Coordinates of C-alpha atoms in Angstrom, one line a residue:
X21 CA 29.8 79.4 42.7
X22 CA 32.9 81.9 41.4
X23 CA 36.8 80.3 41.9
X24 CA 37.8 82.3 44.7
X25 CA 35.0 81.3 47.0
X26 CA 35.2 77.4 46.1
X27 CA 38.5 78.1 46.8
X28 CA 37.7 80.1 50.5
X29 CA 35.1 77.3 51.5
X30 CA 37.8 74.3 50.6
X31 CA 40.1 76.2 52.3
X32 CA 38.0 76.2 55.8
X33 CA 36.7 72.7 55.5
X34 CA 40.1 71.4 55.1
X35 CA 41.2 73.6 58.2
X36 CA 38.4 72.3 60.6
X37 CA 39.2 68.9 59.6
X38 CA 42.3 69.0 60.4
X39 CA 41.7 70.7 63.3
X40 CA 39.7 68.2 64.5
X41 CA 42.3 65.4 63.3
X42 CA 44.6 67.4 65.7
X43 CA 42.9 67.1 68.5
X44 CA 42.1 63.1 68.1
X45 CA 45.7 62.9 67.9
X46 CA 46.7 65.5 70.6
X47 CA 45.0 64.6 73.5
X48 CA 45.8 67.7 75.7
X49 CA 44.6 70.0 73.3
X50 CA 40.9 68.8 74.1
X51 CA 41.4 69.0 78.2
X52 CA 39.1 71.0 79.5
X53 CA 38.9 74.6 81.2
X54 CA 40.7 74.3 84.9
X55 CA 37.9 75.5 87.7
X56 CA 39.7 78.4 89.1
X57 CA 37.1 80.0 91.4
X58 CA 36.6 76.4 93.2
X59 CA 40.6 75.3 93.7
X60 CA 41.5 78.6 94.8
X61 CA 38.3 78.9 97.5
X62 CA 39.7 78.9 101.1
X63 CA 37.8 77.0 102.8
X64 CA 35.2 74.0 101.8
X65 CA 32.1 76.8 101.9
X66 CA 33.3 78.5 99.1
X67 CA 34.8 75.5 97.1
X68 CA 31.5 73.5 97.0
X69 CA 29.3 76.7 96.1
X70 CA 31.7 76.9 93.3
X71 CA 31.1 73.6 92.0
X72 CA 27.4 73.2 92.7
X73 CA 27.8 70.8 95.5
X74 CA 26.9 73.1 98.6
X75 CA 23.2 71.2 98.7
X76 CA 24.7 67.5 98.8
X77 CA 23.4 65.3 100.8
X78 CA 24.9 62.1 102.9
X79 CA 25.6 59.0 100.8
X80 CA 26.3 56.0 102.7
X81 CA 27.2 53.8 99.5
X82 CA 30.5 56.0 99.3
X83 CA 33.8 54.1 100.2
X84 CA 36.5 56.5 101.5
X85 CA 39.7 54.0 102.5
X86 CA 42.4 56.3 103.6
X87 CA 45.1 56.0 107.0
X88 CA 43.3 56.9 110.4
X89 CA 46.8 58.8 111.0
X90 CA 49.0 59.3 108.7
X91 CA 52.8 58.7 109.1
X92 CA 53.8 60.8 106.2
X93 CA 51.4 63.6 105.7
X94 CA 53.0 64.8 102.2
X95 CA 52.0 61.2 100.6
X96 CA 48.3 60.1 101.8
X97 CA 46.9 57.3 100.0
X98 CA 43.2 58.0 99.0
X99 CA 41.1 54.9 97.3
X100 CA 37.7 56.5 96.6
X101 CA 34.8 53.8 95.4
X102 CA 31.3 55.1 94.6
X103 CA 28.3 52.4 95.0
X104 CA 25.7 54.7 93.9
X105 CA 24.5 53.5 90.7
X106 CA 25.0 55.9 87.8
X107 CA 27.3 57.9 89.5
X108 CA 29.4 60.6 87.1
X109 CA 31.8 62.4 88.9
X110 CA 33.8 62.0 92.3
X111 CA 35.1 65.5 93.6
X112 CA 37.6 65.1 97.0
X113 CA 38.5 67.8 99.5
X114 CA 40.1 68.4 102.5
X115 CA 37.9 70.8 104.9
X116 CA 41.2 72.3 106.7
X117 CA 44.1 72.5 104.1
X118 CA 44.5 76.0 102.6
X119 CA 42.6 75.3 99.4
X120 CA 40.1 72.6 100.4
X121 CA 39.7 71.3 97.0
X122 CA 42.0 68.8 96.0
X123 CA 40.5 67.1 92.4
X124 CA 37.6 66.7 90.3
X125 CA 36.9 63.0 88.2
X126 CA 34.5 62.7 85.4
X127 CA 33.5 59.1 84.2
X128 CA 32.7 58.3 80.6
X129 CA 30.0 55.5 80.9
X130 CA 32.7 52.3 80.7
X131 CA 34.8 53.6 83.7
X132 CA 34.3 52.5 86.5
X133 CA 33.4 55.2 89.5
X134 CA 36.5 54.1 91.6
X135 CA 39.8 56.7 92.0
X136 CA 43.1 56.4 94.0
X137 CA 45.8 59.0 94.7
X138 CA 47.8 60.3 97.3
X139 CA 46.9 63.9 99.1
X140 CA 48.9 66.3 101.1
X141 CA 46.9 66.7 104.3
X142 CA 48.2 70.2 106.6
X143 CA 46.6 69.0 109.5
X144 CA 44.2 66.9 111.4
X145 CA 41.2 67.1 109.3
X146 CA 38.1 65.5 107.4
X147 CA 38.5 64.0 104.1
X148 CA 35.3 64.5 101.9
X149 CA 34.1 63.4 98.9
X150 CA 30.9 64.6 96.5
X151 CA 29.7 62.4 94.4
X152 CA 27.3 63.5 91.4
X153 CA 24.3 61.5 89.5
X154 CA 22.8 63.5 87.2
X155 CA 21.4 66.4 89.3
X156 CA 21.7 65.5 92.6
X157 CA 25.0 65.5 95.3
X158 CA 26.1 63.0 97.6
X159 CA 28.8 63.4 100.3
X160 CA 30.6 61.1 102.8
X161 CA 33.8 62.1 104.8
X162 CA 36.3 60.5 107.0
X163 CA 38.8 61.9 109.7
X164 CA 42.8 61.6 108.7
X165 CA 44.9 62.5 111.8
X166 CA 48.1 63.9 111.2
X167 CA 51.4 64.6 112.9
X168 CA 53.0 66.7 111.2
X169 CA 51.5 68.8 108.4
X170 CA 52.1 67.8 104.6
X171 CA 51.7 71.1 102.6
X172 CA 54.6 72.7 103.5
X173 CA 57.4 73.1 106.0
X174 CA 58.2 70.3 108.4
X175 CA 55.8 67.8 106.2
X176 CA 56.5 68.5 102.6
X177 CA 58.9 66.1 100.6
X178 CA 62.5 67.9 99.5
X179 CA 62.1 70.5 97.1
X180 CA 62.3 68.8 93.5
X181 CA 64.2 70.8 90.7
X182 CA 62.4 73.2 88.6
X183 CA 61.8 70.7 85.3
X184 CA 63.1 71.8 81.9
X185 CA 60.6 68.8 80.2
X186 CA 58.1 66.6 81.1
X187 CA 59.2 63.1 81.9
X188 CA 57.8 59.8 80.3
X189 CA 54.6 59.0 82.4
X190 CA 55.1 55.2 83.5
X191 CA 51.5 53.5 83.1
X192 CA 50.6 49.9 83.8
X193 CA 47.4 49.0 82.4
X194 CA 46.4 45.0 83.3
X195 CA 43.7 43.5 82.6
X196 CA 41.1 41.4 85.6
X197 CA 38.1 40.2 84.7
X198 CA 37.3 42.3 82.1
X199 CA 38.4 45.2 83.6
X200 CA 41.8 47.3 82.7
X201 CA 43.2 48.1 86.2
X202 CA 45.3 51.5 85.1
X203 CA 47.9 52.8 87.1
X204 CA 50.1 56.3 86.4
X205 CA 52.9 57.6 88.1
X206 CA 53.5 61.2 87.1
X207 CA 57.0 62.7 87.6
X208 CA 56.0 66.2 88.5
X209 CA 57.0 68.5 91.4
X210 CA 53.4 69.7 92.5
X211 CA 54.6 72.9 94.2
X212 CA 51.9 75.0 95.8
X213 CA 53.7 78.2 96.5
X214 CA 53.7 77.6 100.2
X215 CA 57.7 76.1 100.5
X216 CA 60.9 78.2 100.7
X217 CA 63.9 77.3 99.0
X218 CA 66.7 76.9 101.6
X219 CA 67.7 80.5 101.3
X220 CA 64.1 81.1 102.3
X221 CA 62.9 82.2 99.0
X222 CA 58.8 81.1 98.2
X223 CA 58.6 78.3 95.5
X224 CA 56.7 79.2 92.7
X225 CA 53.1 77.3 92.3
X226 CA 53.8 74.5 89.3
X227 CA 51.6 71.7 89.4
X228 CA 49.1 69.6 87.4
X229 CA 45.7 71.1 85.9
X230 CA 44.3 68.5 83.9
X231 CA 44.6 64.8 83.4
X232 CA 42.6 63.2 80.7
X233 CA 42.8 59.1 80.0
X234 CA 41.4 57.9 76.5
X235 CA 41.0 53.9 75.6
X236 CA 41.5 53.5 71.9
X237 CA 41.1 56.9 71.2
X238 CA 37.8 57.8 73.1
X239 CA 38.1 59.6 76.7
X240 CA 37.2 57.5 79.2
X241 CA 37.9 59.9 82.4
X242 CA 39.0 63.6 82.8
X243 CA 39.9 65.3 85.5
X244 CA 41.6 68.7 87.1
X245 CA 43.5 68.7 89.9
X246 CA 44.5 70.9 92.6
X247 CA 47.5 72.2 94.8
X248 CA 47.3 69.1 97.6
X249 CA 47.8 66.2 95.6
X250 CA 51.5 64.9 96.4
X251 CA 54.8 65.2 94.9
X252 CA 55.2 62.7 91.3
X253 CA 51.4 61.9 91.8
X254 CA 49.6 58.5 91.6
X255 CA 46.3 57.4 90.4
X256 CA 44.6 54.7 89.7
X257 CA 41.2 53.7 88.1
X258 CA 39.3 51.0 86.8
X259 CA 37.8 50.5 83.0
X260 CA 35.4 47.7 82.4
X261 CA 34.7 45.8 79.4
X262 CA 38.8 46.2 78.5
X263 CA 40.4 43.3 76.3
X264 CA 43.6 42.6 76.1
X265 CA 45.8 45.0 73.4
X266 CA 43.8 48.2 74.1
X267 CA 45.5 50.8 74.4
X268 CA 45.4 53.4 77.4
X269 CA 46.6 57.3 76.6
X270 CA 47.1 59.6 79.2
X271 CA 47.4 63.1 78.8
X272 CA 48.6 65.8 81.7
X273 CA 48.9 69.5 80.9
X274 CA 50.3 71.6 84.2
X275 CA 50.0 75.6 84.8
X276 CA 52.9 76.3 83.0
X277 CA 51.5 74.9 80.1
X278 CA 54.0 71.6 80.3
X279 CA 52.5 68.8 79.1
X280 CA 53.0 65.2 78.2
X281 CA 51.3 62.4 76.4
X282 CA 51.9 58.7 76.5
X283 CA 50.6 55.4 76.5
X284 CA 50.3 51.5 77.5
X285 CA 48.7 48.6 76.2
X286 CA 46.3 46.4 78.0
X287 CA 48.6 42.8 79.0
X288 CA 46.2 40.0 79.8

């Protein structure tokens, strides 16, 4: 082998390594393609053909624990437990908001299929949820009543400022039996272009895409999010087989390509 290719193929092996050294250490650069045809469908048709879920059929071992009418309809707390063994992936939607699609979950093998966050809702309507095992669909629902809509106008939360930088992410991650209870709180204005400013000009769309949680350095849940999920967001989910000093990484990345990293270790 001459010089200059030695030199060409050392070259490239170096670059892929540290390419992939990169993304190991830069979680957000790994977070997968947002699903635009699904969150921008109009109505829950069009959302579930775009995911595959149109076919679903009832599952009665889905938990769905949300308000039967909810006081504030900008902030509706959403705990989402799946009891069908092998389950993969929890999808939400909301049939009558203006994109029914609210967030997709994927579970590596030690999470636990069990989500909670907080939805706008824009009127009366049916909460549903899709879960997947392997090939097949499963759906339950359950009806929120609302007063007054949450995804803009009378609802919505004040309009937050436009931010410069993405804020530290405050995670608790505790540990119960063996299994890391996580908990994020995301400062992040989740604008979805429906609000006016008060001199009644439209607020841009700016909210979160992706979200992608690591234990140690190995994913453990990703997921992408969509218009209706509230002002400074809040999930929480569940990792078994968690000890004590583990450390929990969460990664966001947002439409304007803002995006923040941090972490928490696992407390006894």
């Amino acid at each position: 082998m001459d010089a200059s290719r030695r030199r060409m193929m050392t070259g490239t092996a170096a670059a892929l390594a540290g390419s992939f050294l990169a993304g190991l250490l830069r979680p957000g650069t790994l977070l997968a393609a947002w699903n635009q045809r699904a969150f921008d469908a109009k109505n829950l048709q069009d959302a579930l053909q775009a995911l595959g879920m149109d076919r679903a059929v009832p599952g009665r071992d889905i938990v769905i624990d949300a308000p039967d009418a909810a006081e504030n309809a900008a902030f509706v707390p959403v705990q989402i437990t799946s009891r069908i063994p092998g389950t993969q992936s929890i999808a939400v939607f909301v049939d009558r908001n203006p994109w029914p699609h609210i967030a997709s979950f994927e579970f590596a093998q030690d999470t636990l299929p069990f989500v909670a966050l907080r939805l706008r809702v824009a009127e009366t309507s049916p909460v549903r949820v899709v879960v997947r095992v392997g090939e097949s669909y499963y759906i339950a629902m359950k009806d929120v009543r609302v007063v007054a809509g949450g995804c803009g106008g009378a609802g919505a939360a004040e309009a937050a400022p436009v931010p410069t930088r993405a804020e530290p992410i405050k995670i608790r991650a505790r540990l119960e039996g063996g299994v890391a209870d996580l908990r994020a709180l995301v400062t992040h204005p989740m604008e979805n272009g429906l609000r006016t400013d008060p001199a009644g000009r439209s607020i841009p769309n700016h909210f979160i895409q992706n979200l992608d949680v690591r234990r140690n350095g190995k994913t453990v849940l990703e997921a992408q999010i969509g218009r209706s999920v509230s002002t400074n967001p809040l999930f929480a989910f569940k990792v078994q087989g968690a000890k004590a000093g583990d450390r929990f990484t969460l990664t966001w990345r947002d439409n304007k390509d803002l995006t923040r990293t941090d972490e928490a270790t696992v407390s006894g």
